[in-house]
Coordinates of N, CA and C in Angstrom, one line a residue:
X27 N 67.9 -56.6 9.3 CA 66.6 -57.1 9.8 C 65.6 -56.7 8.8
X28 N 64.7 -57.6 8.4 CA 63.7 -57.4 7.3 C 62.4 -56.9 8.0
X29 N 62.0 -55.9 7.8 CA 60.8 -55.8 8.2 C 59.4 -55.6 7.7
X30 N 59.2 -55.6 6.2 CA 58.4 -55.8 5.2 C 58.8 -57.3 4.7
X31 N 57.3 -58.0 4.0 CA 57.4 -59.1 3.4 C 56.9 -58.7 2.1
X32 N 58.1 -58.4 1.4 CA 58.0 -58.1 0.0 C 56.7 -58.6 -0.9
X33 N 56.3 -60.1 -0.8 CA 55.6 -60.8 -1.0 C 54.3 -60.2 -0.9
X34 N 53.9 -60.1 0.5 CA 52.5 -59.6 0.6 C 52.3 -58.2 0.1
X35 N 53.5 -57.5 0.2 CA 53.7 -56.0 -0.3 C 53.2 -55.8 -1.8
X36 N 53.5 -57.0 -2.5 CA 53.6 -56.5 -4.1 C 51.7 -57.2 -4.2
X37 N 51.6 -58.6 -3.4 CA 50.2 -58.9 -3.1 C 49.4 -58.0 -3.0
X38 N 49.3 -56.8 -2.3 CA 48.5 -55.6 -1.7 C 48.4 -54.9 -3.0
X39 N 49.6 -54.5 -3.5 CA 49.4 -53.5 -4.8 C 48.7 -54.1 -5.6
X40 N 49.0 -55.3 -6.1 CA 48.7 -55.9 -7.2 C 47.0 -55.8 -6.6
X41 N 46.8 -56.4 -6.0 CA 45.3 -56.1 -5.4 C 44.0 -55.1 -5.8
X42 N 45.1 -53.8 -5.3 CA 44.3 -52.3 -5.9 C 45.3 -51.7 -6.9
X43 N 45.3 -52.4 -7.8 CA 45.6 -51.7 -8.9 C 44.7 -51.0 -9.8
X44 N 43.6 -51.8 -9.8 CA 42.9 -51.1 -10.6 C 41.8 -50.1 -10.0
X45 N 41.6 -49.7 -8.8 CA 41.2 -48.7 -8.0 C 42.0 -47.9 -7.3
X46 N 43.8 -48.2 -7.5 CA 44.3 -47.1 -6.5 C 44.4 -45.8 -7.5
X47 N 44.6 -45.4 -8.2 CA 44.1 -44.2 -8.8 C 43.1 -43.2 -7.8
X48 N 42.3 -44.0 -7.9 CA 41.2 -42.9 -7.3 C 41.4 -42.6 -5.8
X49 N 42.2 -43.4 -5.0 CA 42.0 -43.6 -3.6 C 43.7 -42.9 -3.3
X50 N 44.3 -42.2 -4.7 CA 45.8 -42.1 -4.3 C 45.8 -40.0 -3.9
X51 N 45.0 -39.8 -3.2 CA 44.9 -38.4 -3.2 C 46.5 -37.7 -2.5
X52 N 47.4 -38.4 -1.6 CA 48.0 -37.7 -0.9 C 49.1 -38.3 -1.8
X53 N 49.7 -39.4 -2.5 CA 50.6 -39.3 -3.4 C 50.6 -38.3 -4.5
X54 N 49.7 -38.1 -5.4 CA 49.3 -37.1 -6.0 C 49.8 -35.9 -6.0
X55 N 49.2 -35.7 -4.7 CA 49.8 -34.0 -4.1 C 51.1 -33.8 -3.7
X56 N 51.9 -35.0 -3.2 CA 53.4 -34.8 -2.8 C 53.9 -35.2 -4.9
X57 N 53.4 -36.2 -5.1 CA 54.2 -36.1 -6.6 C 54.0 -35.4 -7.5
X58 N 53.2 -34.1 -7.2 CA 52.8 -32.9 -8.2 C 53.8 -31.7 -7.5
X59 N 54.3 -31.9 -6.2 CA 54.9 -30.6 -5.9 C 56.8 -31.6 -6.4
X60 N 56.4 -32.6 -6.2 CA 58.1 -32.8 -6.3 C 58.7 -32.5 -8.2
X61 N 57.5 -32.9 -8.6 CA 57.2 -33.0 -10.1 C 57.7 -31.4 -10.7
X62 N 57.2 -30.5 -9.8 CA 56.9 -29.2 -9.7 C 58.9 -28.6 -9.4
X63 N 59.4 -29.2 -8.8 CA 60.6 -29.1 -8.0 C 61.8 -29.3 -9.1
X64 N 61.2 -30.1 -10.2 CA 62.3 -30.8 -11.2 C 62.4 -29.6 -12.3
X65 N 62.0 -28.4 -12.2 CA 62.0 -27.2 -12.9 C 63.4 -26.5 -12.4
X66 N 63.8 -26.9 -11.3 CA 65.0 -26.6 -10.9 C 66.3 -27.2 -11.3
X67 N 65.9 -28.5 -11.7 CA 67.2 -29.0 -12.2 C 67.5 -28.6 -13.3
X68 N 68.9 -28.5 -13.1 CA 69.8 -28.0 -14.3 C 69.8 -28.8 -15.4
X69 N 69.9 -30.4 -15.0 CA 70.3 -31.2 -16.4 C 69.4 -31.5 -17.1
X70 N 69.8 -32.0 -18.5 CA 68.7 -32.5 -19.3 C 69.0 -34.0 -19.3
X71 N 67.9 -34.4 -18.5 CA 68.1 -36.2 -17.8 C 68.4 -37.1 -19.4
X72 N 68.7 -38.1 -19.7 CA 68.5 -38.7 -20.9 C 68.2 -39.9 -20.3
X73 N 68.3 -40.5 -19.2 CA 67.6 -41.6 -18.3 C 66.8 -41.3 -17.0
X74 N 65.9 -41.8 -16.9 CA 65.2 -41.7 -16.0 C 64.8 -42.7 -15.3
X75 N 64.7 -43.0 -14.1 CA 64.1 -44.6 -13.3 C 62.8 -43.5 -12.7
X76 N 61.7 -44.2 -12.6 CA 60.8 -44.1 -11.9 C 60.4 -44.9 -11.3
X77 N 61.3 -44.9 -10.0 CA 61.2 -45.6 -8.7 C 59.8 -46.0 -8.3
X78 N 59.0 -46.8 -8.2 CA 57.7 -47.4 -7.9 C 56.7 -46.5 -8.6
X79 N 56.7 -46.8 -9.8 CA 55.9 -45.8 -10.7 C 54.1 -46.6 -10.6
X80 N 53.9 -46.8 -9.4 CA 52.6 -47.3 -9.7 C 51.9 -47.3 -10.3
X81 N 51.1 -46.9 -10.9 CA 50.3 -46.7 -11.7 C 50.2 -46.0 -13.2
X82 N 51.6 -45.6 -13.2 CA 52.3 -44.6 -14.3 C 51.9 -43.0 -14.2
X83 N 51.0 -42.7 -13.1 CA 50.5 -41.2 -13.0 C 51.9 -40.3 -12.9
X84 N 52.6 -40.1 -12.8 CA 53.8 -39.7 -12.5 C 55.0 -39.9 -13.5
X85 N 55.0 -41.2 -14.1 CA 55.6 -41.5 -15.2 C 55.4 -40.7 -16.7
X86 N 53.9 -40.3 -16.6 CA 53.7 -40.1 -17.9 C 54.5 -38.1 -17.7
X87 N 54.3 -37.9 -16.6 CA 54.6 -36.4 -16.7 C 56.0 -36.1 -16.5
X88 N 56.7 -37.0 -16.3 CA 58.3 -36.9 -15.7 C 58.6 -37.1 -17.6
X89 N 57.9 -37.6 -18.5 CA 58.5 -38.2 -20.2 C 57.7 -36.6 -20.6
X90 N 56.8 -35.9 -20.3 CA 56.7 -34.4 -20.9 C 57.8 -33.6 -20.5
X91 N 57.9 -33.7 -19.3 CA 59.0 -32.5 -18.9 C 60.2 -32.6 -19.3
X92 N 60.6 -34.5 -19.8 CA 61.8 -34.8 -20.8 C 61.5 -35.3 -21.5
X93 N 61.4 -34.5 -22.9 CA 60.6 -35.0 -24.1 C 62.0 -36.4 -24.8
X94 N 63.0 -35.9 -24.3 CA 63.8 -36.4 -25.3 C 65.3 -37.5 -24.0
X95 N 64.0 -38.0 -23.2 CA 64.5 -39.0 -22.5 C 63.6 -40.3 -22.1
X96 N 64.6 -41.2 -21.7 CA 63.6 -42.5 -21.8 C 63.6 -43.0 -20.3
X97 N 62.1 -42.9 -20.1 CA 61.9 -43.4 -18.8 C 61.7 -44.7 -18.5
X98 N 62.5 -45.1 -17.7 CA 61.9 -46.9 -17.3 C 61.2 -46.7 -16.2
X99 N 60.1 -47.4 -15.8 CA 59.3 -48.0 -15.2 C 59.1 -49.0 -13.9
X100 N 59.5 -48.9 -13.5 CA 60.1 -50.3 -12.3 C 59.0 -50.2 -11.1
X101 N 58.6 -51.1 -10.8 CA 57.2 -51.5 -9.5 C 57.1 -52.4 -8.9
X102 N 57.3 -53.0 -8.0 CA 56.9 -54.2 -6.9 C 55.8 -55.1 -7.4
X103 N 54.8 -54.1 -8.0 CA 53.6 -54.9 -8.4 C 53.1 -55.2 -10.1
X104 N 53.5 -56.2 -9.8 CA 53.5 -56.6 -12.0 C 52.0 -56.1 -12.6
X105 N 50.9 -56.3 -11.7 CA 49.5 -55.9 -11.9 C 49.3 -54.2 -11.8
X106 N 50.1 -54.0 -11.2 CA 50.4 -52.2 -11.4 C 51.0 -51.8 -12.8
X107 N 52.0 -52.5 -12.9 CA 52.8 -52.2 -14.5 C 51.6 -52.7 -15.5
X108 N 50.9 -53.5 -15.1 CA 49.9 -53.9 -16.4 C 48.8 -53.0 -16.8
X109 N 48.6 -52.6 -15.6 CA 47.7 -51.6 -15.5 C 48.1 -49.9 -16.0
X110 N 49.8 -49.9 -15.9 CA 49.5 -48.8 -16.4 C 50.1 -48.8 -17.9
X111 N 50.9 -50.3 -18.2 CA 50.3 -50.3 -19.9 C 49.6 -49.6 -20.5
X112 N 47.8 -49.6 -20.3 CA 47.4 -49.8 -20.5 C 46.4 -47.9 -20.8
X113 N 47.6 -47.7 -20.1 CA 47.1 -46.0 -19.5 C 48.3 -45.3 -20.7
X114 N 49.2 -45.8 -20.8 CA 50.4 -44.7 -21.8 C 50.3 -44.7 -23.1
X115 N 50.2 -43.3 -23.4 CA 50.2 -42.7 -24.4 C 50.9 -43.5 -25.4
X116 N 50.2 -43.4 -26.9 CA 51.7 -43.7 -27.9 C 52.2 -43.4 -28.4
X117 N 52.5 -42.1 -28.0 CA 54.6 -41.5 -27.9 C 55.2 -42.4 -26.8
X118 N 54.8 -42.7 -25.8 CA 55.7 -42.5 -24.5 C 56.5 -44.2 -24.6
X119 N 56.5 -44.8 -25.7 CA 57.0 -46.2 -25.4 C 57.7 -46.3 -24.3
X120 N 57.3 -46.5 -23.1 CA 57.8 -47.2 -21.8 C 58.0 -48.1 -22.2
X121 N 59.3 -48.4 -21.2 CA 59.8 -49.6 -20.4 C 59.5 -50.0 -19.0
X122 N 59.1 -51.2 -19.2 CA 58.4 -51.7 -17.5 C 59.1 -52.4 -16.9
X123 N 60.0 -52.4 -15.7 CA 60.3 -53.6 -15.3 C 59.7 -53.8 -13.7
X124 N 59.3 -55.0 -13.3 CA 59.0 -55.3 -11.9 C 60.0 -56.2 -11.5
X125 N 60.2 -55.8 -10.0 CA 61.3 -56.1 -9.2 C 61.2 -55.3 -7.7
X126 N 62.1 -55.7 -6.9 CA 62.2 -54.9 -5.9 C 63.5 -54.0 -5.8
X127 N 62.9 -52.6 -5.3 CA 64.1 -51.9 -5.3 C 65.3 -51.8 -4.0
X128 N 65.2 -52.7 -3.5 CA 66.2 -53.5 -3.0 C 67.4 -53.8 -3.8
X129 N 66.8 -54.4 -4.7 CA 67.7 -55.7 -5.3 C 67.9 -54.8 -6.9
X130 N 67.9 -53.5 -7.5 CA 67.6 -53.1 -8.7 C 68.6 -53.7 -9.4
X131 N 67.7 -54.1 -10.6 CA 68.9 -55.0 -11.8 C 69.8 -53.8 -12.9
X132 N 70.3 -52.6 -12.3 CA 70.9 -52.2 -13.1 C 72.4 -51.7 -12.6
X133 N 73.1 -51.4 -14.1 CA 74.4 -51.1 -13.3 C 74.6 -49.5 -12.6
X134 N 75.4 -49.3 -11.9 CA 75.6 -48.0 -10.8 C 75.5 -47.2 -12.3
X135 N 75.4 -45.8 -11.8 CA 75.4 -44.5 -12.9 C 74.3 -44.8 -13.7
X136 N 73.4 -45.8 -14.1 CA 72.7 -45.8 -15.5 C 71.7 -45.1 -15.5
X137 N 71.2 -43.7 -14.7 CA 70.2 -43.3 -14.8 C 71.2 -41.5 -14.3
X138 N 70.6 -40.7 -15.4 CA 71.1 -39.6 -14.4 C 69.7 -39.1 -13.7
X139 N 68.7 -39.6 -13.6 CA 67.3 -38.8 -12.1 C 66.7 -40.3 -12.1
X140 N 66.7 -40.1 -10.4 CA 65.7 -41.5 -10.2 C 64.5 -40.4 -9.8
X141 N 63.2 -40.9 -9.8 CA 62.4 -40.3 -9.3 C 61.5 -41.0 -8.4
X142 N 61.0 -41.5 -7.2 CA 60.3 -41.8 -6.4 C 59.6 -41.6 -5.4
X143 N 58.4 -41.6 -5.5 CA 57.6 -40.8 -4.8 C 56.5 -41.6 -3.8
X144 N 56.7 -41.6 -2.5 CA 56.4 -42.5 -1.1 C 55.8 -43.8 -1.8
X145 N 57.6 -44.1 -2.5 CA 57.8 -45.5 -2.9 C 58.8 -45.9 -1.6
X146 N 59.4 -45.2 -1.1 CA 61.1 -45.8 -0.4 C 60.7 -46.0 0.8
X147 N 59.8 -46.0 1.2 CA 58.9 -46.3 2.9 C 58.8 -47.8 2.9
X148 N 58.6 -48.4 1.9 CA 58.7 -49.6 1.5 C 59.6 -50.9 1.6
X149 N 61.0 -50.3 1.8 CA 62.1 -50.7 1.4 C 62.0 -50.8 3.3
X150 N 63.3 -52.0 3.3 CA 63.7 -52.3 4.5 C 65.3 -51.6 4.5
X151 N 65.7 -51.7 3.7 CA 67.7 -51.2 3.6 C 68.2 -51.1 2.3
X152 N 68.2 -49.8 1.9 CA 68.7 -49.3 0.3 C 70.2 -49.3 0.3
X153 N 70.5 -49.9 -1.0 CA 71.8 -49.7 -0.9 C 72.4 -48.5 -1.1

């Protein structure tokens, strides 16, 4: 049973992209303590997915803490990825892709850390 319309979903973001920054205070504070949490892990990631990386706030700090891993990008809202183009450093050559993470275009194992942060609320049924 579907209970989100993907459609209007990515509609909304793409909407406030260029003001949710300012208005994202409670993502922030859960993605700075989870961010905060990855000091625990043992591995040294060489792939990273950053599960609904909205706006890249979160993306840019998940590529310091692994200097020598590549993070892709993936977001519902293509005007969110444009937007955080536009925000990344030029060390951090990101990869963007938009899509739903329903349906992710990659194969099993290709990432050793997904990272997502009150992105999965979103989703109707993860595989």
């Amino acid at each position: 049973m579907k209970i989100f319309n993907k459609q209007q979903i990515a509609k909304s973001f793409n909407h406030a992209a260029l003001t949710y920054d300012a208005s994202a205070v409670l993502q922030r504070e859960i993605g700075k303590r989870s961010i905060e949490r990855l000091d625990l892990v043992k591995i040294q990631p060489e792939m990273i997915l950053d599960l609904g990386t909205f706006t890249f706030y979160f993306s840019n700090q998940l590529k310091k803490q692994s200097l020598k891993s590549q993070v892709i990008d993936f977001d519902i809202a293509e005007k969110m990825l444009q937007h955080a183009k536009h925000k990344s450093p030029w060390w951090h050559k990101p990869k963007y892709i938009c899509g739903d993470a329903e349906r992710l275009p990659f194969q099993a194992q290709s990432f050793d850390l997904i990272f997502s942060n009150l992105y999965m609320q979103w989703c109707d049924d993860l595989p």
